[in-house]
GROMACS .gro file of C-alpha atoms in nm:
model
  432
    1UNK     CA    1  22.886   9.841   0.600
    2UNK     CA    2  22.570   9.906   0.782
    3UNK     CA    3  22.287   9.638   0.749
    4UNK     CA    4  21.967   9.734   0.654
    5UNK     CA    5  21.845   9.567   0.938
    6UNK     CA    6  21.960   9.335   1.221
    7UNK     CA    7  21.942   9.008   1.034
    8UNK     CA    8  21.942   8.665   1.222
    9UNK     CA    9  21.959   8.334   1.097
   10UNK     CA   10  21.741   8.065   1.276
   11UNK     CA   11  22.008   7.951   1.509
   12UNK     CA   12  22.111   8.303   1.635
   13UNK     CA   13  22.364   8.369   1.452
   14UNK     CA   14  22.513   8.664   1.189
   15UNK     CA   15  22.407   8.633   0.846
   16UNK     CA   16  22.730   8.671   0.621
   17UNK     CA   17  22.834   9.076   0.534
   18UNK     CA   18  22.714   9.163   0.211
   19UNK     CA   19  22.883   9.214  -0.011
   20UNK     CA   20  23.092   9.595  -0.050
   21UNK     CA   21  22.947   9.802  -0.301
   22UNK     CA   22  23.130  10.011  -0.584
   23UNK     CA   23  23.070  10.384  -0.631
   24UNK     CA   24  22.888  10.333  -0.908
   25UNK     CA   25  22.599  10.082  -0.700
   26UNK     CA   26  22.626  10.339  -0.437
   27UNK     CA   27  22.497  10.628  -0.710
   28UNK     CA   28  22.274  10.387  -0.875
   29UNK     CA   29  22.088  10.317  -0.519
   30UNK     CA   30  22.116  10.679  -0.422
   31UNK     CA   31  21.930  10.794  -0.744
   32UNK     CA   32  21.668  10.518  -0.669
   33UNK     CA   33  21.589  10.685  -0.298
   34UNK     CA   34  21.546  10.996  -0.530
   35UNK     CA   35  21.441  11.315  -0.281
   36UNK     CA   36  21.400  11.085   0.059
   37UNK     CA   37  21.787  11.115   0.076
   38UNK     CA   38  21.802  11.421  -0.103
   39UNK     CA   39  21.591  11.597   0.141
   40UNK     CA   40  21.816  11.497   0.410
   41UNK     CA   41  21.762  11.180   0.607
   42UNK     CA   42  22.087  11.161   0.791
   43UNK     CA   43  21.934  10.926   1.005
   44UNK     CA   44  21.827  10.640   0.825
   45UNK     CA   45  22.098  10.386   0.834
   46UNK     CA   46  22.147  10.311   0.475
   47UNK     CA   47  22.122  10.680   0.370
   48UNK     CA   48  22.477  10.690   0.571
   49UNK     CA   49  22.579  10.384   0.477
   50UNK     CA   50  22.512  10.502   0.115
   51UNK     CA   51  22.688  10.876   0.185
   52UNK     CA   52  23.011  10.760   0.355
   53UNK     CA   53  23.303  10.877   0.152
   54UNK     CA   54  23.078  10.903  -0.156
   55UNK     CA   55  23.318  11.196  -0.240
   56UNK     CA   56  23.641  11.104  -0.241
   57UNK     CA   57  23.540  10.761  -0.401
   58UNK     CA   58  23.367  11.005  -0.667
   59UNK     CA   59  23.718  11.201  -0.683
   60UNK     CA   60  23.928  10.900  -0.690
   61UNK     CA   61  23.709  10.732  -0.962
   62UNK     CA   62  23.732  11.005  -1.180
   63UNK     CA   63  24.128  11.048  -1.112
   64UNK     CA   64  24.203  10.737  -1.202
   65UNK     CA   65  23.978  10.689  -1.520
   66UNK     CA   66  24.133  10.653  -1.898
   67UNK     CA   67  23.974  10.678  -2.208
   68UNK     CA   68  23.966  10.367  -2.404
   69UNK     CA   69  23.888  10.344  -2.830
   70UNK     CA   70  23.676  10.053  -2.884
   71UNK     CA   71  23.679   9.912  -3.255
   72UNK     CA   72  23.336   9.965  -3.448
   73UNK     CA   73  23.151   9.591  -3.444
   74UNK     CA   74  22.761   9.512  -3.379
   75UNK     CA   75  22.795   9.460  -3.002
   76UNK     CA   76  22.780   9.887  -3.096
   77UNK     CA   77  22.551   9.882  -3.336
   78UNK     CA   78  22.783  10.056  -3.635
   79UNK     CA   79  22.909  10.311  -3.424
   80UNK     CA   80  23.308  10.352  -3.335
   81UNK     CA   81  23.276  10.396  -2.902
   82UNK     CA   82  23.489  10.576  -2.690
   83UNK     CA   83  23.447  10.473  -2.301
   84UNK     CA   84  23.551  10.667  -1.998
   85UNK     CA   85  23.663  10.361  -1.790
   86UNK     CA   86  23.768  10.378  -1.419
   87UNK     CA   87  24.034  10.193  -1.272
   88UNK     CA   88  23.790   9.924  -1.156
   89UNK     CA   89  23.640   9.884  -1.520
   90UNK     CA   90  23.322  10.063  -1.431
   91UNK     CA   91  23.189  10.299  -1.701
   92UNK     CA   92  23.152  10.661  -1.655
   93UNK     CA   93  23.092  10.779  -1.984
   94UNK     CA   94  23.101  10.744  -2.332
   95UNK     CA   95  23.176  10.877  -2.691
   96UNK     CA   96  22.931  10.775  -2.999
   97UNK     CA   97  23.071  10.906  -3.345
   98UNK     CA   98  22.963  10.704  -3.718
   99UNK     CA   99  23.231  10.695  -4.034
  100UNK     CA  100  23.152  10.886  -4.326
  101UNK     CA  101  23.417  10.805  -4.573
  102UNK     CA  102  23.263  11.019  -4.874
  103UNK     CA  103  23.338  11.270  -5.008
  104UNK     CA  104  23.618  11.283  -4.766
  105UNK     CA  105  23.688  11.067  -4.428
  106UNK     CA  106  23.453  11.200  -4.186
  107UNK     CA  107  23.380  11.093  -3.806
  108UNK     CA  108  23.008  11.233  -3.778
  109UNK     CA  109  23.006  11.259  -3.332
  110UNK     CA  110  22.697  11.097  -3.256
  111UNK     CA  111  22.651  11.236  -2.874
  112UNK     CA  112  22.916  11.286  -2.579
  113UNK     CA  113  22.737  11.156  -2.216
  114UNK     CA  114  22.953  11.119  -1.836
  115UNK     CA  115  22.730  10.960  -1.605
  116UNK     CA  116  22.535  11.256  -1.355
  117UNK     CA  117  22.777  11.244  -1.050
  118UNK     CA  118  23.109  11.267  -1.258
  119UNK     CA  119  23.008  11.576  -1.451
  120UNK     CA  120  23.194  11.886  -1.402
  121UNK     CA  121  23.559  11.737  -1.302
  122UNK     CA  122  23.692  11.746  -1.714
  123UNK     CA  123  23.583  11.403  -1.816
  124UNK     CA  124  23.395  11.567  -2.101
  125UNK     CA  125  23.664  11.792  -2.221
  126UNK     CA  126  23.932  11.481  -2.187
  127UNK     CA  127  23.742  11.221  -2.405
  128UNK     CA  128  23.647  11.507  -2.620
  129UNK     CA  129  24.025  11.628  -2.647
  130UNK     CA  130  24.072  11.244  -2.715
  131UNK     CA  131  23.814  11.246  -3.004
  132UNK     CA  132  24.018  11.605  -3.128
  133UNK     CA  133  24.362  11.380  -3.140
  134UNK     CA  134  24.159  11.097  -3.288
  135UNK     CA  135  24.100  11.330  -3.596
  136UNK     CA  136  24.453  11.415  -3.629
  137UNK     CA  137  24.572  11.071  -3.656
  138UNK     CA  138  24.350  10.950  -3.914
  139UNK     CA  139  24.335  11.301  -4.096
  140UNK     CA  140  23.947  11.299  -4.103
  141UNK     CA  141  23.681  11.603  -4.035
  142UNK     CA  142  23.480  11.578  -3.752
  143UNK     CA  143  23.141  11.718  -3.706
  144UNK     CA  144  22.896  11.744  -3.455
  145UNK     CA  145  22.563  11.920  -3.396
  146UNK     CA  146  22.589  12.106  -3.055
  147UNK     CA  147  22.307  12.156  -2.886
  148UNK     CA  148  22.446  12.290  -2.550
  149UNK     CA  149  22.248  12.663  -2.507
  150UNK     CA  150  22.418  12.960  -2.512
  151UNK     CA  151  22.341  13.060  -2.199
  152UNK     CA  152  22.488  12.701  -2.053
  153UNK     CA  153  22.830  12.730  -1.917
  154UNK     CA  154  23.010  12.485  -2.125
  155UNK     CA  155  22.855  12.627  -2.437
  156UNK     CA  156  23.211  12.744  -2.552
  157UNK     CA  157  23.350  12.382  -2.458
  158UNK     CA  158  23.405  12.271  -2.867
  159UNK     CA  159  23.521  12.629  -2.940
  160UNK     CA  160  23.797  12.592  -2.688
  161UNK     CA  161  23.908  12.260  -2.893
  162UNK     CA  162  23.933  12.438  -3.223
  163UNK     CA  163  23.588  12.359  -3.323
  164UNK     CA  164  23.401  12.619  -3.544
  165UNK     CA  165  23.060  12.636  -3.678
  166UNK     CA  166  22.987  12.475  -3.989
  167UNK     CA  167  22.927  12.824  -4.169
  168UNK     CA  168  23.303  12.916  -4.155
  169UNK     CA  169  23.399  12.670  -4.411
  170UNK     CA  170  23.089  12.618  -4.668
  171UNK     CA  171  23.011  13.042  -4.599
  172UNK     CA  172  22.610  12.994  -4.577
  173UNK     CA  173  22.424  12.895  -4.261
  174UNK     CA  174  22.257  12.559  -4.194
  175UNK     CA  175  21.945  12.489  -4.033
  176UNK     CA  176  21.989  12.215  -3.792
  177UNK     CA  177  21.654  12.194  -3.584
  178UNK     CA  178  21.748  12.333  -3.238
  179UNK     CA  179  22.138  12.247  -3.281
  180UNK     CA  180  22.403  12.419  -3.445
  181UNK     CA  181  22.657  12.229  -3.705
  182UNK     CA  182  23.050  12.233  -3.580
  183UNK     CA  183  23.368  12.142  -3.748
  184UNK     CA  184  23.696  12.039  -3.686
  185UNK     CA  185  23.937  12.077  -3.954
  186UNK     CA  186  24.310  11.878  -3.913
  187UNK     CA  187  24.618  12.065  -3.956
  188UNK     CA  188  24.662  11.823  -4.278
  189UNK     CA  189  24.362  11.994  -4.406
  190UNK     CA  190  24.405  12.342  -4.288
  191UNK     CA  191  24.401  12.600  -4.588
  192UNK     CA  192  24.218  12.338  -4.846
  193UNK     CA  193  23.908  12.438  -4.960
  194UNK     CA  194  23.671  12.189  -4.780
  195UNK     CA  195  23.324  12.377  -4.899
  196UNK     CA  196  23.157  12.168  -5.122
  197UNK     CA  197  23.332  11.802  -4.967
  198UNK     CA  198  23.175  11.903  -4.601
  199UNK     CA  199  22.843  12.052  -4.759
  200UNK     CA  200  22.763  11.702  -4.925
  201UNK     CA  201  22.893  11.531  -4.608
  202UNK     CA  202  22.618  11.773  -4.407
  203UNK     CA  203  22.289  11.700  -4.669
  204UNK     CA  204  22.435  11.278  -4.592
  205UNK     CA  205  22.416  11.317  -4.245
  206UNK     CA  206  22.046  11.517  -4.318
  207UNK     CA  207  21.976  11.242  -4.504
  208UNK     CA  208  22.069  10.936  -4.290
  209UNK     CA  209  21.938  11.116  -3.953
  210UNK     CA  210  21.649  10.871  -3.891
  211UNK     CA  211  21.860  10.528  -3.973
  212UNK     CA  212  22.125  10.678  -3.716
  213UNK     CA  213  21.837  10.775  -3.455
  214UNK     CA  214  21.718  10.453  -3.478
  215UNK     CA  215  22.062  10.318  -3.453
  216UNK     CA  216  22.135  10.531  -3.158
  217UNK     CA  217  21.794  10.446  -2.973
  218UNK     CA  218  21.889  10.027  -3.007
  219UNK     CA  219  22.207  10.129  -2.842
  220UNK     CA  220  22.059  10.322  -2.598
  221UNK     CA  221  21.771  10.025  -2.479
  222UNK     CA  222  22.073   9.824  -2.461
  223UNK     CA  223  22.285  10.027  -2.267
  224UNK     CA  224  21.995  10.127  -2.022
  225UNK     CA  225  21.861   9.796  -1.964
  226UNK     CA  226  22.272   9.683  -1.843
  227UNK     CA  227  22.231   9.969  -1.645
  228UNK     CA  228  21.886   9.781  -1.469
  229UNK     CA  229  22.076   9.453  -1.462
  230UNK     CA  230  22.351   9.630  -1.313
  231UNK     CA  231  22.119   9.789  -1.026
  232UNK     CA  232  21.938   9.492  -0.956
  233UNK     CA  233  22.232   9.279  -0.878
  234UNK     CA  234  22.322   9.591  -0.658
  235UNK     CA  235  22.005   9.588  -0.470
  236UNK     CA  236  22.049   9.247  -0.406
  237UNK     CA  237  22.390   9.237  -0.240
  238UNK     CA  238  22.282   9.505  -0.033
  239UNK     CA  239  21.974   9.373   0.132
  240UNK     CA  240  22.113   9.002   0.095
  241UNK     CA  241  22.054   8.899   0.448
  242UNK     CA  242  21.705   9.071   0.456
  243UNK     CA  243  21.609   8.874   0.174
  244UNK     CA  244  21.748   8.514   0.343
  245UNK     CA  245  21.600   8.579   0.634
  246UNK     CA  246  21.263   8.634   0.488
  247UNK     CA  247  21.217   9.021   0.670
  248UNK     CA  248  20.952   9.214   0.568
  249UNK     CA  249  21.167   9.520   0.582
  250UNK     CA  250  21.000   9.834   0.435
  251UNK     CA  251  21.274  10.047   0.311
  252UNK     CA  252  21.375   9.710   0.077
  253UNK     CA  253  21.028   9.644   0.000
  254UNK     CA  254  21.046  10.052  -0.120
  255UNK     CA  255  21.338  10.009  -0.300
  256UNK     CA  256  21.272   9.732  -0.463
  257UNK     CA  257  20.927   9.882  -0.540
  258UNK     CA  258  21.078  10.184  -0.697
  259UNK     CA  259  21.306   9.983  -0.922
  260UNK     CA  260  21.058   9.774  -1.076
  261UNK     CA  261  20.798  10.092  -1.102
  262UNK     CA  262  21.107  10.266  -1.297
  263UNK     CA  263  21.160   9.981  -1.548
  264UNK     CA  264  20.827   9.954  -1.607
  265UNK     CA  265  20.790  10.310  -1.722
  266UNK     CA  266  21.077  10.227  -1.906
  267UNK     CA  267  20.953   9.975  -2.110
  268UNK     CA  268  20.649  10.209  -2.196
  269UNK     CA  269  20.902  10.441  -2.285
  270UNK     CA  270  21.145  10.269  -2.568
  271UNK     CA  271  20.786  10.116  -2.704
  272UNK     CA  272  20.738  10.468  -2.847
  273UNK     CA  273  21.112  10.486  -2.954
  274UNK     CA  274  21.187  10.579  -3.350
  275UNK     CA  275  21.228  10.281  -3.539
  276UNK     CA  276  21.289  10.053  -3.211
  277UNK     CA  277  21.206   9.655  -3.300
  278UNK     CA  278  21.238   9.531  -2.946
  279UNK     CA  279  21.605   9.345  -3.034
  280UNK     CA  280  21.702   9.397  -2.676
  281UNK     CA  281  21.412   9.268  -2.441
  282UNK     CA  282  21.362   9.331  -2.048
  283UNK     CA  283  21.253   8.979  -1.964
  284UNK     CA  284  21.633   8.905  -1.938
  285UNK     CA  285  21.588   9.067  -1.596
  286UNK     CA  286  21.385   8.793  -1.411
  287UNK     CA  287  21.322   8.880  -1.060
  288UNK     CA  288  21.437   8.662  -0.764
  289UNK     CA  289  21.073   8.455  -0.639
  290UNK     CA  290  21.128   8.587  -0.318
  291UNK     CA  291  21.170   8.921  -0.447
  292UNK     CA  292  20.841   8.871  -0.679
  293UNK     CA  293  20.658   8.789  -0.315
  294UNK     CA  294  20.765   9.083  -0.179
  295UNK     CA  295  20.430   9.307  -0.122
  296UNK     CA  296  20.495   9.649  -0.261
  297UNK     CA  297  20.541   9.963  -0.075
  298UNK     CA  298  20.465  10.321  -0.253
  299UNK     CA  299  20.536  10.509  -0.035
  300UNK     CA  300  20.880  10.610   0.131
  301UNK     CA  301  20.950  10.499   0.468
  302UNK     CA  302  20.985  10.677   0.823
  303UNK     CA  303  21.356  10.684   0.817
  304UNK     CA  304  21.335  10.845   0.448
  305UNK     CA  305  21.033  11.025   0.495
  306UNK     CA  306  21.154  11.351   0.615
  307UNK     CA  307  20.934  11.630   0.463
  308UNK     CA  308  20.756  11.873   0.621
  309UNK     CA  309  20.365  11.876   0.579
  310UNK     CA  310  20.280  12.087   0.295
  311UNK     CA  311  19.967  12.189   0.134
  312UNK     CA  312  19.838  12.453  -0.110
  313UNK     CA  313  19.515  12.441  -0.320
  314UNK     CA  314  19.157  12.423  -0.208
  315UNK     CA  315  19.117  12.549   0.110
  316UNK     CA  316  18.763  12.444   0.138
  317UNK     CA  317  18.847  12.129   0.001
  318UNK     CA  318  19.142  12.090   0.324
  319UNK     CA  319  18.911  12.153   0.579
  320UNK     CA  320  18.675  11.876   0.487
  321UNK     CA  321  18.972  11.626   0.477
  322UNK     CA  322  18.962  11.361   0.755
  323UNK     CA  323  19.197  11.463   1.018
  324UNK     CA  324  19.417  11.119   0.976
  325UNK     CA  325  19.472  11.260   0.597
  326UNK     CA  326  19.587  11.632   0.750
  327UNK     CA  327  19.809  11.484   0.969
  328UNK     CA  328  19.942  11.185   0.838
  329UNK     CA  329  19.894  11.214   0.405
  330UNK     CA  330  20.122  10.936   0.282
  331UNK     CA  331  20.041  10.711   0.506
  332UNK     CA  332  19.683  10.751   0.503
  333UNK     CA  333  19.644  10.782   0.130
  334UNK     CA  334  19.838  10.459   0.110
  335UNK     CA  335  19.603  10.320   0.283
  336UNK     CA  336  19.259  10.409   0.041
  337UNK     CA  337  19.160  10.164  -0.199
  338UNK     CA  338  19.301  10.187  -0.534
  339UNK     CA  339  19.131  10.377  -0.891
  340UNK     CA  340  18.900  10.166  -1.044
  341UNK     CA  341  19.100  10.167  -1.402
  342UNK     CA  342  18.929   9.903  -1.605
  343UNK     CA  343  19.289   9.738  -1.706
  344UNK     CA  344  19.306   9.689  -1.328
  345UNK     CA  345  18.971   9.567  -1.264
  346UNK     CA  346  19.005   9.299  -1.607
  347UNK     CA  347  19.321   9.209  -1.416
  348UNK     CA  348  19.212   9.090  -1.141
  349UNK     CA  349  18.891   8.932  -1.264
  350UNK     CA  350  19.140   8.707  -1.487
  351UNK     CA  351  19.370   8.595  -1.162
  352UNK     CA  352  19.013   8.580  -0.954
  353UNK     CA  353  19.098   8.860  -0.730
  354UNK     CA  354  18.943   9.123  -0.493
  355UNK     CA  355  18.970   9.480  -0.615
  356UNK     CA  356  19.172   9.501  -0.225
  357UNK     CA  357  19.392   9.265  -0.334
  358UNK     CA  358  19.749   9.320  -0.211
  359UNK     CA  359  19.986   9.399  -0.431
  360UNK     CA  360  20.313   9.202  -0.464
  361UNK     CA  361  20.627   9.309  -0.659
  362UNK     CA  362  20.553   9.044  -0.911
  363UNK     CA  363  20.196   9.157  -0.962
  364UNK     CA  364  20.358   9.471  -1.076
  365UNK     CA  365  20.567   9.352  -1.332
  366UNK     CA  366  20.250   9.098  -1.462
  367UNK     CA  367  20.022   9.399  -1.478
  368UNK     CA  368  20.259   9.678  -1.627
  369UNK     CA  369  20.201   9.965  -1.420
  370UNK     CA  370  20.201  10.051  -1.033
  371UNK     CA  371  19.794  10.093  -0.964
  372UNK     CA  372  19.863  10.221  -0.628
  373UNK     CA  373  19.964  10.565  -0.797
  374UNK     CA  374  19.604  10.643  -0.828
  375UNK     CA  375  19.371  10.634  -0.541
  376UNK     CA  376  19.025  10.699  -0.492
  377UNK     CA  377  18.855  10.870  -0.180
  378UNK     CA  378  18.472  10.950  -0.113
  379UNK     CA  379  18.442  11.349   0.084
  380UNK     CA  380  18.067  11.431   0.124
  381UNK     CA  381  17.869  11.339  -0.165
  382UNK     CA  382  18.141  11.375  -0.394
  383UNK     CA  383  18.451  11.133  -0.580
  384UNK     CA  384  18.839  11.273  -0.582
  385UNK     CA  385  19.116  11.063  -0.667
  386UNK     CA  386  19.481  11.169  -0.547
  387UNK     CA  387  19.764  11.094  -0.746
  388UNK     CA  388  20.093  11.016  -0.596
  389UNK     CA  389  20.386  11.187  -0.808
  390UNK     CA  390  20.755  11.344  -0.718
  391UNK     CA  391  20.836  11.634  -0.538
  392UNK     CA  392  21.023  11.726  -0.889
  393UNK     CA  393  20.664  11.715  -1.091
  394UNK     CA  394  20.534  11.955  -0.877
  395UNK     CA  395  20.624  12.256  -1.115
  396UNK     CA  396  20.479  12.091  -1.446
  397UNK     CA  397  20.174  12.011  -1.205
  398UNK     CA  398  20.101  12.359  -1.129
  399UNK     CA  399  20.168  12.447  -1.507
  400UNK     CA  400  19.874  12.176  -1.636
  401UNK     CA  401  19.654  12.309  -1.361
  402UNK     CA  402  19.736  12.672  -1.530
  403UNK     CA  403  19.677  12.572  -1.855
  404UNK     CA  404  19.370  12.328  -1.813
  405UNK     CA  405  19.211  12.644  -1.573
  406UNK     CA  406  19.253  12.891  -1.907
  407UNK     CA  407  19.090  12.616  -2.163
  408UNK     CA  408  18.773  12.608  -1.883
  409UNK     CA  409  18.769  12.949  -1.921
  410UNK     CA  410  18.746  12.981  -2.321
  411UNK     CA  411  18.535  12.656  -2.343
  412UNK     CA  412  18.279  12.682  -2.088
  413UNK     CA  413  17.983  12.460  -2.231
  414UNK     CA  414  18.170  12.412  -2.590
  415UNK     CA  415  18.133  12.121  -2.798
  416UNK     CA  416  18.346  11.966  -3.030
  417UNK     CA  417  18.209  11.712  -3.262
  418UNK     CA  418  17.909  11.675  -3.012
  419UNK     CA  419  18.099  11.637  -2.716
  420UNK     CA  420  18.067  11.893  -2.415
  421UNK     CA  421  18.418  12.006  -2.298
  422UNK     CA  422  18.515  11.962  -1.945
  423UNK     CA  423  18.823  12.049  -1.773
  424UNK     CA  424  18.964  11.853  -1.411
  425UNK     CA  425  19.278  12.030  -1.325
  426UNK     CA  426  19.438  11.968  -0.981
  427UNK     CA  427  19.253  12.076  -0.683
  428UNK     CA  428  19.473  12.029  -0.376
  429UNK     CA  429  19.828  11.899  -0.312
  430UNK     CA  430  19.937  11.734  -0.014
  431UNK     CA  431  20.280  11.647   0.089
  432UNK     CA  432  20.413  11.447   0.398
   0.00000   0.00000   0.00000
């Protein structure tokens, strides 16, 4: 494996080899570089080290994986789990279906996921097939709501398993929402008349839609925060000797930077969750101190940092840009002082600090949010801040700006309830 950097002990000598990693670390620390090694940094040593024979381990894994029932128990929160399990016992994927045992048996398929780089080499259709033969054996319906689009691909993949819409056997249609009700009928069942059992199995399922959402999101918090577990233990086998020998090495201060900004925005996520209680917490990931110590870095990079300078906006607004911020954005917006939010500035008043007080990766996780997203810069007599987002966010950008730029022009000096409106869409975007 290639180190992240040239670690030394004291005396001279080699730090140990970390440890190898599986495919599925590999992915997990891939997906955290995000579009640095998407983009193409062929260069930057752990980019390759990340890449090499990614796809025949990806192949192999999925060649070797089996489908395995697991028995209904709280560790799955009521549902009945079916796991796509490589050789090595790492998941790929998984099955989610609830009993219904009235009017007649019933598996009810909760949702079907394979993990992002194994999808589209048949792991869906095999645990799905599974779930089919599952059915037979215990002579029970299945239904499912599927809410693949038409116009997707593998819209037609239940169809191909004998599945047919719900309509075919109680002869009236169904509103689901956006999804459309399937069923599978057994051969022990074939030619009964199944109308009125399945239509009061279809107004339960109506009916206990919430409890199961809420069932379904406690699974899901659990399930994503083994995933964090699982990538943090990753991250730190790979930059294990960086972090003995006490580097400050930028790409692991990034990385590590971009892991705790993503489970932060993940705890402000499952807060909003139906029906969550907070059973499964995120303080059973407790960072490493010398991880905590680690000072943050927002910003990808060299070796990652590989796209071309881009702009598009105010032109006006360019041209009176320092020239350090044309040529060099990242770095030089890095480098302004942070927004003024008042949760930041109350913050740092309670742990007596400077408002250019350096961030650390455990100031992040004591203040909840990454405060070097937003940064403030004076140009002439006037205030701008920039915002530091994803190459991805780019299109919903330009849609706000669209849509904020139309509400300016219908409510030019409005008020509603004695309050003037103002717009403050996006004015210039840098990349670089």
């Amino acid at each position: 494996m290639i180190k992240p950097s040239a670690s030394k002990s004291a005396a001279g000598d080699i730090l140990k080899e970390p440890k190898r990693l599986s495919v599925n670390e590999k992915l997990a620390l891939i997906n955290l570089i995000e579009e640095g090694a998407r983009l193409g940094s062929a260069n930057s040593p752990i980019v390759a080290d990340l890449f090499h024979d990614l796809g025949d381990l990806v192949n192999a894994t999925v060649s070797g994986a089996t489908i395995d029932r697991l028995k209904s128990d709280r560790s799955s929160n009521g549902f009945k789990v079916f796991e796509i399990n490589a050789e090595s016992g790492e998941n790929l994927g998984r099955l989610n279906m609830m009993y219904l045992k009235k009017p007649i048996p019933c598996y009810y398929l909760v949702y079907v996921e394979v993990a992002v780089p194994f999808r589209k080499k048949g792991l869906g259709n095999r645990i799905l097939e599974v779930f089919r033969d599952f059915l037979i054996e215990k002579s029970a319906v299945g239904i499912l709501d599927n809410i693949i689009p038409e116009e997707d691909p593998t819209f037609d993949i239940y169809t191909k398993l004998e599945w047919q819409p719900i309509e075919a056997v109680i002869g009236t249609p169904t509103v689901n929402g956006d999804g459309v009700y399937m069923v599978y009928i057994p051969p022990s069942l074939a030619g009964k008349d199944l109308r009125d059992p399945v239509l009061k199995l279809v107004h339960h399922i109506k009916r206990k839609r919430p409890h199961i959402d809420m069932r379904d999101n406690e699974l899901m918090v659990k399930r994503t925060i083994e995933e964090f577990k699982e990538l943090y233990s990753a991250l730190l086998g790979y930059f294990e000797n960086t972090i003995k020998a006490g580097e400050n090495d930028p790409l692991m201060r990034f990385m590590f930077t971009r892991f705790v900004t993503k489970l932060l925005g993940f705890r402000r996520r499952i807060a909003r969750l139906l029906g969550y209680t907070g059973g499964e917490s995120l303080e059973q990931i407790e960072l490493d101190p010398k991880v905590r110590a680690l000072p943050i870095q927002s910003y990808a990079p060299k070796e990652l940092a590989t796209n071309p300078l881009f702009q598009s906006g105010d032109k006006e607004l360019w041209l009176h840009l320092p020239e350090a911020l044309k040529n060099n954005p990242a770095r030089t917006i890095e480098a302004l002082p942070n927004y003024r939010r008042p949760n930041l500035t109350a913050w740092l008043d309670n742990i007596g600090a400077p408002q250019s007080h350096a961030m650390t990766i455990g100031d992040l996780m004591d203040l909840g949010f990454d405060p070097t997203r937003l940064k403030e810069i004076t140009i002439g007599d006037k205030e701008y801040i920039f915002e530091r987002m994803q190459d991805r966010m780019l299109p919903q950008l330009e849609q706000r700006k669209l849509i904020l730029n139309r509400i300016a022009a219908h409510a030019a000096g409005k008020r509603i309830r004695n309050s003037v409106v103002h717009t403050n869409p996006p004015m210039l975007v840098l990349r670089g």
